[in-house]
Amino acid sequence: MRLKFLVLSFAVIIVLSACSKKEEQNQPQTQTKVQPKVNAHQVVSQEVLQVNSYTYIRVKDGDKEYWVAGPAMDVKKGETLYFVKSMEMKNFESKELKRTFESLFFVDNISKIPPADAQDGLTATPQKPTLEKANVSVEPAAGGITISQLFSNLNSYANKTVLLKGKVVKINNGIMGKNWAHIQDGTSSGGDFDLTVTTNDALSVGDVLTFEGKISLNKDFGYGYSYKVLMEDAKSKK
């Protein structure tokens, strides 16, 4: 499967902290030691598999070992690596490798240098991005619903295909083979004003589009990361 990874601003979808660090690894002498300030993972590569545009790495994190995948990079066994955000996929099949990974963490960015703002130590608690309500006012699509109507009647729309027009306020491309967008229309129900949409369409922040997709409730992607409501495999149009 061909996946494209971009640095997550949150978005979605799409991203979160992974496994906790059990012990500090020694950094290569060529690296500059930086005092960490945000949650980051320090791991050591154990095995490296290269495919077109992507790199699969079996890493050791304290006393744990697991597989991660990210943008293609030159990595050798024994190198110390760092990453911040990841998303776990169970039983992921790589057609290029002709192999199924029981567990694979997709990583948006892997670095040989610790993040300048990384915290000393890691956390296993998934973290979603903080979303702010945008100053938007979008007219509902003909025959469609609003975000307010959706969140006010979730059970009525569960597993149904709906039309919803909104403005793209955040976008993360190529996560698990899909683009993940946050859309808002200016309406809300309680504290809910933002809808996450997965699509294969190319989107940009600021686009005002009508989305048609299936509504899924309590969608769990594993590792404690779940969505109360999600519009999946949406098609968009102006």
Rosetta silent file (secondary structure, phi, psi, omega in degrees, C-alpha in Angstrom):
SEQUENCE: MRLKFLVLSFAVIIVLSACSKKEEQNQPQTQTKVQPKVNAHQVVSQEVLQVNSYTYIRVKDGDKEYWVAGPAMDVKKGETLYFVKSMEMKNFESKELKRTFESLFFVDNISKIPPADAQDGLTATPQKPTLEKANVSVEPAAGGITISQLFSNLNSYANKTVLLKGKVVKINNGIMGKNWAHIQDGTSSGGDFDLTVTTNDALSVGDVLTFEGKISLNKDFGYGYSYKVLMEDAKSKK
SCORE:     score description
SCORE:     0.000 S_00000001
   1 L     0.000  132.661 -178.026    0.000    0.000    0.000 S_00000001
   2 L   -92.017  115.706 -177.741    1.348    3.362   -0.996 S_00000001
   3 L  -119.499  141.970  176.630    1.072    5.806    1.887 S_00000001
   4 L  -116.106  130.137 -176.569    2.210    9.441    2.071 S_00000001
   5 L  -110.868  134.757  172.716    3.061   10.929    5.414 S_00000001
   6 L  -124.360  157.043  176.950    2.979   14.590    6.385 S_00000001
   7 L   -61.036  128.361 -177.238    3.764   16.191    9.726 S_00000001
   8 L   -79.545  127.863  171.188    0.565   16.073   11.748 S_00000001
   9 L   -93.597   -8.684  171.654   -0.761   19.365   12.973 S_00000001
  10 L   135.304  -68.770  170.727   -3.390   17.110   14.458 S_00000001
  11 L    44.496 -125.150  179.715   -5.711   16.759   12.834 S_00000001
  12 L   -53.421 -131.039 -177.680   -7.005   13.700   12.761 S_00000001
  13 L   -73.317 -164.839  116.703   -6.743   12.295   12.241 S_00000001
  14 L   108.878  -10.249 -152.491   -5.183   11.184   12.433 S_00000001
  15 L  -166.793  162.254 -160.086   -2.154   11.203   15.412 S_00000001
  16 L   178.990  163.636  176.473   -0.981   10.495   19.046 S_00000001
  17 L   -83.468  145.192 -176.339    1.842    9.509   21.393 S_00000001
  18 L  -101.371 -128.653 -170.050    2.811    5.803   21.293 S_00000001
  19 L   -73.960  155.138 -178.915    4.688    3.525   23.697 S_00000001
  20 L   -86.300  147.208 -178.630    6.334    4.676   26.928 S_00000001
  21 L   -82.114  131.734 -178.147   10.088    4.825   27.260 S_00000001
  22 L   -96.654  -32.675 -179.994   11.536    2.493   29.882 S_00000001
  23 L  -150.256  155.347 -177.375   15.185    3.560   29.803 S_00000001
  24 L   -82.430  132.752  178.211   17.291    6.234   28.173 S_00000001
  25 L   -92.989  152.048  176.553   19.327    5.151   25.134 S_00000001
  26 L   -75.906  137.119  179.018   22.799    6.527   24.372 S_00000001
  27 L   -86.341  148.101  173.931   22.904    9.005   21.504 S_00000001
  28 L   -59.677  149.376 -176.420   25.500    8.682   18.689 S_00000001
  29 L   -63.769  -22.275 -178.395   28.479   10.980   19.206 S_00000001
  30 L   -77.485   -8.308 -177.650   27.625   12.836   16.004 S_00000001
  31 L   -94.547  149.232  176.403   24.351   14.039   17.496 S_00000001
  32 L   -91.976  123.475 -179.527   23.923   17.149   19.575 S_00000001
  33 L   -71.731  127.940 -178.181   22.255   16.437   22.881 S_00000001
  34 L  -120.073  136.586  177.174   19.178   18.652   23.280 S_00000001
  35 L   -69.457  114.719 -176.541   17.229   19.130   26.476 S_00000001
  36 L   -68.781  153.113  178.653   13.815   17.645   25.672 S_00000001
  37 L  -138.511  -11.292  174.765   10.585   19.565   26.227 S_00000001
  38 L  -129.052  167.217 -178.582    7.779   17.565   24.520 S_00000001
  39 L   -66.501  126.258  178.809    6.796   13.923   24.484 S_00000001
  40 L  -146.642  156.805  178.518    9.028   11.949   22.124 S_00000001
  41 E  -104.689  131.346  174.875   10.104    8.343   21.639 S_00000001
  42 E  -110.852  117.794 -175.561   13.738    7.356   21.660 S_00000001
  43 E  -132.177  166.291  177.897   14.249    3.953   20.035 S_00000001
  44 E  -122.494  128.781 -177.472   17.083    1.882   18.557 S_00000001
  45 E   -69.843  136.529  179.807   16.760    0.274   15.125 S_00000001
  46 E  -113.966  -28.733 -178.515   17.021   -3.520   15.065 S_00000001
  47 E  -157.150  140.793 -176.726   16.033   -4.315   11.476 S_00000001
  48 E  -128.244  130.835  176.597   15.394   -2.155    8.413 S_00000001
  49 E  -123.835  123.845 -178.729   13.250   -2.913    5.347 S_00000001
  50 E  -105.001  134.373  172.871   13.222   -0.457    2.439 S_00000001
  51 E  -132.475 -177.903 -177.331   10.422   -0.193   -0.138 S_00000001
  52 L   -62.205  109.879  175.274    9.410    2.427   -2.665 S_00000001
  53 L    78.674   -7.670 -175.667    9.263    5.760   -0.785 S_00000001
  54 E  -134.705  156.684  179.480    8.940    4.181    2.676 S_00000001
  55 E  -126.660  128.788  175.886   11.061    2.601    5.374 S_00000001
  56 E  -104.936  130.998 -176.085    9.941   -0.106    7.797 S_00000001
  57 E  -132.843  127.406  170.407   11.998   -0.385   10.975 S_00000001
  58 E   -86.966  121.987 -174.013   11.872   -2.888   13.810 S_00000001
  59 E  -119.594  157.767  173.957   12.832   -0.844   16.841 S_00000001
  60 E  -110.439  125.468 -178.633   13.655   -1.443   20.473 S_00000001
  61 E  -123.319   95.425 -173.466   11.975    0.886   22.943 S_00000001
  62 L    66.979 -121.178  177.812   13.226    0.066   26.418 S_00000001
  63 L  -100.305   12.242  179.580   12.387   -3.623   26.841 S_00000001
  64 E  -106.478  152.613  171.590    9.803   -3.567   24.014 S_00000001
  65 E  -130.370  138.043  178.192   10.223   -4.236   20.313 S_00000001
  66 E  -157.633  169.340 -179.033    7.769   -3.199   17.595 S_00000001
  67 E  -100.422  139.852  172.558    7.610   -2.133   13.954 S_00000001
  68 E  -126.949  156.985  177.097    7.277    1.433   12.718 S_00000001
  69 E  -137.479  137.763  179.892    6.915    2.780    9.177 S_00000001
  70 E  -154.757 -174.449  179.581    7.628    6.259    7.890 S_00000001
  71 E   -56.481  147.889 -177.037    8.953    8.261    4.942 S_00000001
  72 L   -53.713  134.129  177.955   11.998    6.746    3.227 S_00000001
  73 L  -154.824  160.098  178.541   15.251    7.408    5.057 S_00000001
  74 L   -87.368  111.298 -177.978   18.734    5.956    5.380 S_00000001
  75 L  -131.669  138.977  176.891   18.814    3.931    8.589 S_00000001
  76 L  -116.942  154.291  177.873   21.298    1.366    9.823 S_00000001
  77 L   -59.032  134.841  178.152   20.919   -1.256   12.512 S_00000001
  78 L    94.990   -7.972  179.747   21.870    0.103   15.911 S_00000001
  79 L   -76.780  146.597  176.325   21.098    3.756   15.178 S_00000001
  80 E   -88.942  131.770 -176.926   19.125    5.788   17.702 S_00000001
  81 E  -127.285  161.471 -179.483   15.951    7.326   16.301 S_00000001
  82 E  -135.890  140.904  171.246   13.248    9.693   17.555 S_00000001
  83 E  -150.225  158.341 -176.431    9.583   10.184   16.737 S_00000001
  84 L  -111.082  -56.315 -174.062    6.661   11.957   18.379 S_00000001
  85 L  -107.618  145.134  178.252    3.345   11.008   16.786 S_00000001
  86 E  -155.731  163.377  174.904    2.191    7.605   15.562 S_00000001
  87 E  -138.862  128.968 -176.551   -0.913    5.579   14.855 S_00000001
  88 E   -86.246  138.259  172.458   -1.112    1.819   15.280 S_00000001
  89 E  -121.909  132.624  177.865   -2.600   -0.498   12.657 S_00000001
  90 E   -92.066  141.692  176.454   -3.355   -4.118   13.419 S_00000001
  91 E    50.028   50.467 -179.520   -2.710   -6.855   10.846 S_00000001
  92 E   -82.850  126.974 -179.823   -1.409   -4.395    8.261 S_00000001
  93 E   -98.333  122.993  173.993   -0.553   -5.974    4.904 S_00000001
  94 E   -98.328  112.970 -179.162    2.323   -4.511    2.892 S_00000001
  95 L   -69.368  -33.366  179.973    1.888   -5.553   -0.713 S_00000001
  96 L   -67.524  -37.866  179.447    5.414   -4.419   -1.595 S_00000001
  97 L   -88.869  -12.435 -175.863    6.939   -6.574    1.133 S_00000001
  98 L    53.583   51.057 -175.459    4.340   -9.323    0.703 S_00000001
  99 E  -148.473  143.809  176.092    4.102   -9.396    4.452 S_00000001
 100 E  -109.185  125.248  178.563    1.465   -8.817    7.102 S_00000001
 101 E   -93.968  124.453  178.805    2.515   -7.010   10.279 S_00000001
 102 E   -58.838  -37.287  176.764    0.561   -8.040   13.354 S_00000001
 103 E  -146.717  131.563 -179.604    1.112   -4.511   14.664 S_00000001
 104 E  -141.176  129.727  178.241    2.614   -1.547   12.808 S_00000001
 105 E   -99.962  117.441  174.735    2.969    2.059   13.959 S_00000001
 106 E   -80.321  126.191 -176.085    2.734    4.650   11.194 S_00000001
 107 E  -115.825  130.023 -176.648    5.050    7.519   12.082 S_00000001
 108 L   -72.206  -29.130 -179.533    4.722   10.952   10.495 S_00000001
 109 L  -157.505  127.621  176.688    8.397   11.812   10.955 S_00000001
 110 L  -114.347  133.092 -176.275   11.430    9.843   12.123 S_00000001
 111 E  -129.957  152.352  174.285   14.585   11.731   13.042 S_00000001
 112 L   -91.930   -2.841  179.562   18.126   10.890   14.070 S_00000001
 113 L  -118.885  131.109 -179.856   18.190   14.061   16.147 S_00000001
 114 L   -62.133  139.896  178.543   15.984   14.504   19.247 S_00000001
 115 L   -56.079  139.258 -178.427   13.292   17.178   18.831 S_00000001
 116 L   -63.797  -25.182 -177.673   14.417   20.504   20.266 S_00000001
 117 L  -111.713   29.161 -178.799   11.148   20.787   22.176 S_00000001
 118 L   -84.602  143.218  177.790   10.917   17.178   23.359 S_00000001
 119 L   -81.529  150.074  175.996   10.167   16.373   27.013 S_00000001
 120 L   -75.655  109.530 -176.345   12.491   14.186   29.003 S_00000001
 121 L   107.560  160.635 -176.181   10.548   10.967   29.171 S_00000001
 122 L  -122.001  165.638  177.034    7.619    9.581   27.252 S_00000001
 123 L  -128.920  148.500  177.653    3.958    9.032   27.823 S_00000001
 124 L   -99.251    4.578 -179.004    1.653    6.226   26.751 S_00000001
 125 L   -85.107  117.536  179.381   -1.407    8.445   26.923 S_00000001
 126 L   -60.578  142.970 -179.283   -2.778    9.229   23.448 S_00000001
 127 L  -127.988  124.134  175.856   -3.129   12.932   22.788 S_00000001
 128 L   -94.587  152.608 -179.910   -5.484   14.515   20.254 S_00000001
 129 L   -66.944  148.800  175.618   -4.878   17.986   18.909 S_00000001
 130 L   -78.152  126.436 -178.241   -6.703   20.882   20.498 S_00000001
 131 L  -105.500  140.690  177.291   -9.337   22.177   18.089 S_00000001
 132 L  -113.534  145.666  179.181  -10.654   25.704   18.012 S_00000001
 133 L   -75.486  121.668 -178.785  -14.000   26.787   16.636 S_00000001
 134 L   -79.237  155.394  177.355  -13.410   28.714   13.431 S_00000001
 135 L   -85.530   80.556 -177.852  -15.315   31.862   12.553 S_00000001
 136 L  -130.401  156.929  175.396  -17.264   30.344    9.664 S_00000001
 137 L  -145.978  104.726 -175.022  -20.854   30.326    8.474 S_00000001
 138 L  -114.250  127.929  177.286  -21.659   27.782    5.786 S_00000001
 139 L   -68.301  135.898  179.801  -25.082   27.345    4.228 S_00000001
 140 L   -60.887  149.625  176.262  -26.271   23.709    4.425 S_00000001
 141 L   -72.285  149.985  177.373  -26.177   21.683    1.229 S_00000001
 142 L   -59.899  124.530 -178.836  -29.496   20.972   -0.447 S_00000001
 143 L    77.848    6.883 -178.206  -30.794   17.779    1.104 S_00000001
 144 L  -104.171 -175.864  179.705  -27.950   17.804    3.594 S_00000001
 145 E  -124.116  170.766  176.969  -27.545   18.240    7.329 S_00000001
 146 L  -105.369  168.303  176.514  -25.459   20.484    9.578 S_00000001
 147 H   -62.596  -36.909  177.211  -22.869   19.557   12.176 S_00000001
 148 H   -60.929  -46.375  179.903  -25.352   20.630   14.838 S_00000001
 149 H   -63.930  -39.199 -179.601  -28.011   18.291   13.465 S_00000001
 150 H   -62.395  -52.751 -176.228  -25.535   15.438   13.223 S_00000001
 151 H   -72.024  -20.455  177.852  -24.264   15.659   16.788 S_00000001
 152 H   -79.634  -18.829 -176.179  -27.771   16.251   18.142 S_00000001
 153 L  -139.470   51.925 -174.318  -29.039   13.027   16.574 S_00000001
 154 H   -55.801  -46.843 -176.932  -26.045   10.726   16.281 S_00000001
 155 H   -62.940  -28.323  179.955  -27.944    7.472   16.566 S_00000001
 156 H   -70.642  -25.801 -176.650  -30.295    8.532   13.787 S_00000001
 157 H  -104.805   -2.911 -177.682  -27.389    8.930   11.366 S_00000001
 158 L   -57.490  130.667  177.882  -25.246    5.978   12.447 S_00000001
 159 L    64.409   16.613  177.706  -24.139    3.838    9.471 S_00000001
 160 L  -109.992  152.359  176.802  -26.039    6.096    7.085 S_00000001
 161 E   -90.010  127.328 -176.755  -24.677    8.113    4.175 S_00000001
 162 E  -129.856  163.441  172.540  -25.286   11.834    4.576 S_00000001
 163 E  -105.267  133.438  178.297  -24.494   15.127    2.855 S_00000001
 164 E  -148.259  125.546 -178.781  -22.766   17.793    4.913 S_00000001
 165 E   -99.684  132.514 -179.657  -21.248   21.044    3.686 S_00000001
 166 E  -159.135  173.546  179.356  -18.374   22.569    5.597 S_00000001
 167 E  -102.336  132.749  178.650  -15.073   24.397    5.505 S_00000001
 168 E   -74.230  118.174 -178.920  -11.818   22.461    5.774 S_00000001
 169 E  -106.669  -19.695  175.034   -9.961   23.843    8.800 S_00000001
 170 E  -149.959  149.039  179.537   -7.274   21.149    9.096 S_00000001
 171 E  -146.025  136.849  173.807   -5.979   18.454    6.766 S_00000001
 172 E  -131.096  119.664 -173.834   -3.572   15.535    7.148 S_00000001
 173 E   -97.703  148.855  170.839   -2.783   13.583    4.014 S_00000001
 174 E    71.400   24.533  176.509   -1.750    9.980    3.506 S_00000001
 175 E   -90.241  117.416 -176.675   -2.596    8.594    6.938 S_00000001
 176 L    54.599   36.107  175.984   -3.444    4.900    6.533 S_00000001
 177 L    79.010    9.977 -179.225   -3.897    5.524    2.830 S_00000001
 178 E  -135.601  163.495  173.055   -6.455    8.292    3.249 S_00000001
 179 E   -98.346  134.444 -175.830   -6.640   12.047    3.697 S_00000001
 180 E  -113.660  121.993 -177.055   -8.075   13.171    7.030 S_00000001
 181 E  -121.992  147.001  169.729   -9.855   16.511    7.225 S_00000001
 182 E  -105.052  126.204  178.905  -11.506   18.504    9.990 S_00000001
 183 E  -122.377  150.158  176.483  -14.501   20.471    8.740 S_00000001
 184 E  -137.466  151.489  178.173  -16.736   23.055   10.405 S_00000001
 185 L  -124.951    3.771  179.943  -19.882   24.850    9.268 S_00000001
 186 L    95.447  -10.229  178.295  -20.374   27.328   12.105 S_00000001
 187 L   -99.155  165.875  179.709  -23.015   25.253   13.893 S_00000001
 188 L  -157.885  162.586  174.880  -22.552   23.224   17.044 S_00000001
 189 E  -135.608  110.210 -172.990  -24.276   20.959   19.522 S_00000001
 190 L    64.733 -125.400  177.576  -23.019   21.333   23.044 S_00000001
 191 L   -98.174    9.051 -177.858  -19.260   21.426   22.691 S_00000001
 192 E   -96.278  119.003 -178.052  -19.218   19.591   19.367 S_00000001
 193 L  -139.601    1.130 -173.670  -18.516   21.805   16.357 S_00000001
 194 L  -130.277  135.960  179.305  -15.958   19.876   14.308 S_00000001
 195 E  -118.962  131.863  175.613  -16.336   16.746   12.167 S_00000001
 196 E   -90.184  133.427 -176.437  -13.480   14.510   11.068 S_00000001
 197 E  -126.861  134.773  172.064  -13.773   13.219    7.502 S_00000001
 198 E  -106.650  140.258 -176.247  -11.701   10.588    5.697 S_00000001
 199 E  -158.754  161.017  172.611  -11.447   10.798    1.920 S_00000001
 200 L   -99.403   -1.320  179.962   -9.229   10.024   -1.050 S_00000001
 201 L   -75.501  149.132  176.230   -9.974   13.439   -2.560 S_00000001
 202 L   -80.766  122.941 -177.065   -7.282   16.122   -2.611 S_00000001
 203 L  -124.904  160.628  175.198   -8.257   18.898   -0.187 S_00000001
 204 L  -134.897  148.089  175.290   -6.789   22.168    1.015 S_00000001
 205 L   -59.325  132.634 -178.744   -7.382   24.179    4.167 S_00000001
 206 L   103.062  -16.086  177.708  -10.004   26.807    3.376 S_00000001
 207 L   -63.961  135.351  172.673  -11.948   24.691    0.875 S_00000001
 208 E  -110.283  111.410 -171.483  -15.721   24.926    1.309 S_00000001
 209 E  -137.434  159.991  172.377  -17.140   21.671    0.002 S_00000001
 210 E   -98.689  124.761 -178.897  -20.090   19.329    0.280 S_00000001
 211 E  -106.510  138.436  175.418  -19.061   15.938    1.619 S_00000001
 212 E  -124.097  118.175 -177.956  -21.006   12.725    1.144 S_00000001
 213 E  -164.251  171.484 -178.343  -19.988    9.791    3.293 S_00000001
 214 E   -85.053  137.169  178.533  -21.015    7.182    5.823 S_00000001
 215 E   -90.233  123.360  177.074  -21.323    8.188    9.468 S_00000001
 216 E  -116.359  139.061  179.783  -19.584    5.847   11.907 S_00000001
 217 E  -108.586  147.880  175.919  -19.893    6.119   15.674 S_00000001
 218 E    49.438   51.515 -179.188  -17.354    5.218   18.335 S_00000001
 219 E   -79.882  120.725 -176.200  -14.710    4.314   15.781 S_00000001
 220 E  -112.768  120.259  179.276  -11.714    2.766   17.517 S_00000001
 221 L   -98.169   11.546  179.552   -8.363    2.548   15.726 S_00000001
 222 L    87.022  168.969  179.022   -6.662    0.862   18.637 S_00000001
 223 L    56.259   30.288  175.827   -4.077    2.049   21.156 S_00000001
 224 L    77.692   10.042 -176.355   -6.772    4.043   22.919 S_00000001
 225 L  -107.600  113.764 -175.071   -7.405    6.359   19.968 S_00000001
 226 E  -142.067  163.040  179.261  -11.049    6.607   18.978 S_00000001
 227 E  -119.512  136.360  175.031  -13.612    8.953   17.468 S_00000001
 228 E   -65.231  -41.644  178.125  -17.067    9.692   18.796 S_00000001
 229 E  -148.771  142.848 -176.991  -18.241   10.273   15.231 S_00000001
 230 E  -147.359  135.485  171.290  -16.475    9.999   11.891 S_00000001
 231 E   -96.784  119.830 -173.652  -17.529   10.450    8.261 S_00000001
 232 E  -107.232  147.854  174.509  -15.713    7.762    6.291 S_00000001
 233 E    50.382   46.115 -176.131  -14.699    7.395    2.633 S_00000001
 234 E   -77.442  150.605  170.335  -16.342   10.674    1.740 S_00000001
 235 E  -107.850  141.070 -177.641  -16.623   12.159   -1.733 S_00000001
 236 E  -118.680  152.079  176.376  -16.414   15.925   -2.010 S_00000001
 237 E  -154.705  156.089  179.154  -17.816   18.450   -4.453 S_00000001
 238 L   -84.305    0.000    0.000  -18.239   22.209   -4.664 S_00000001
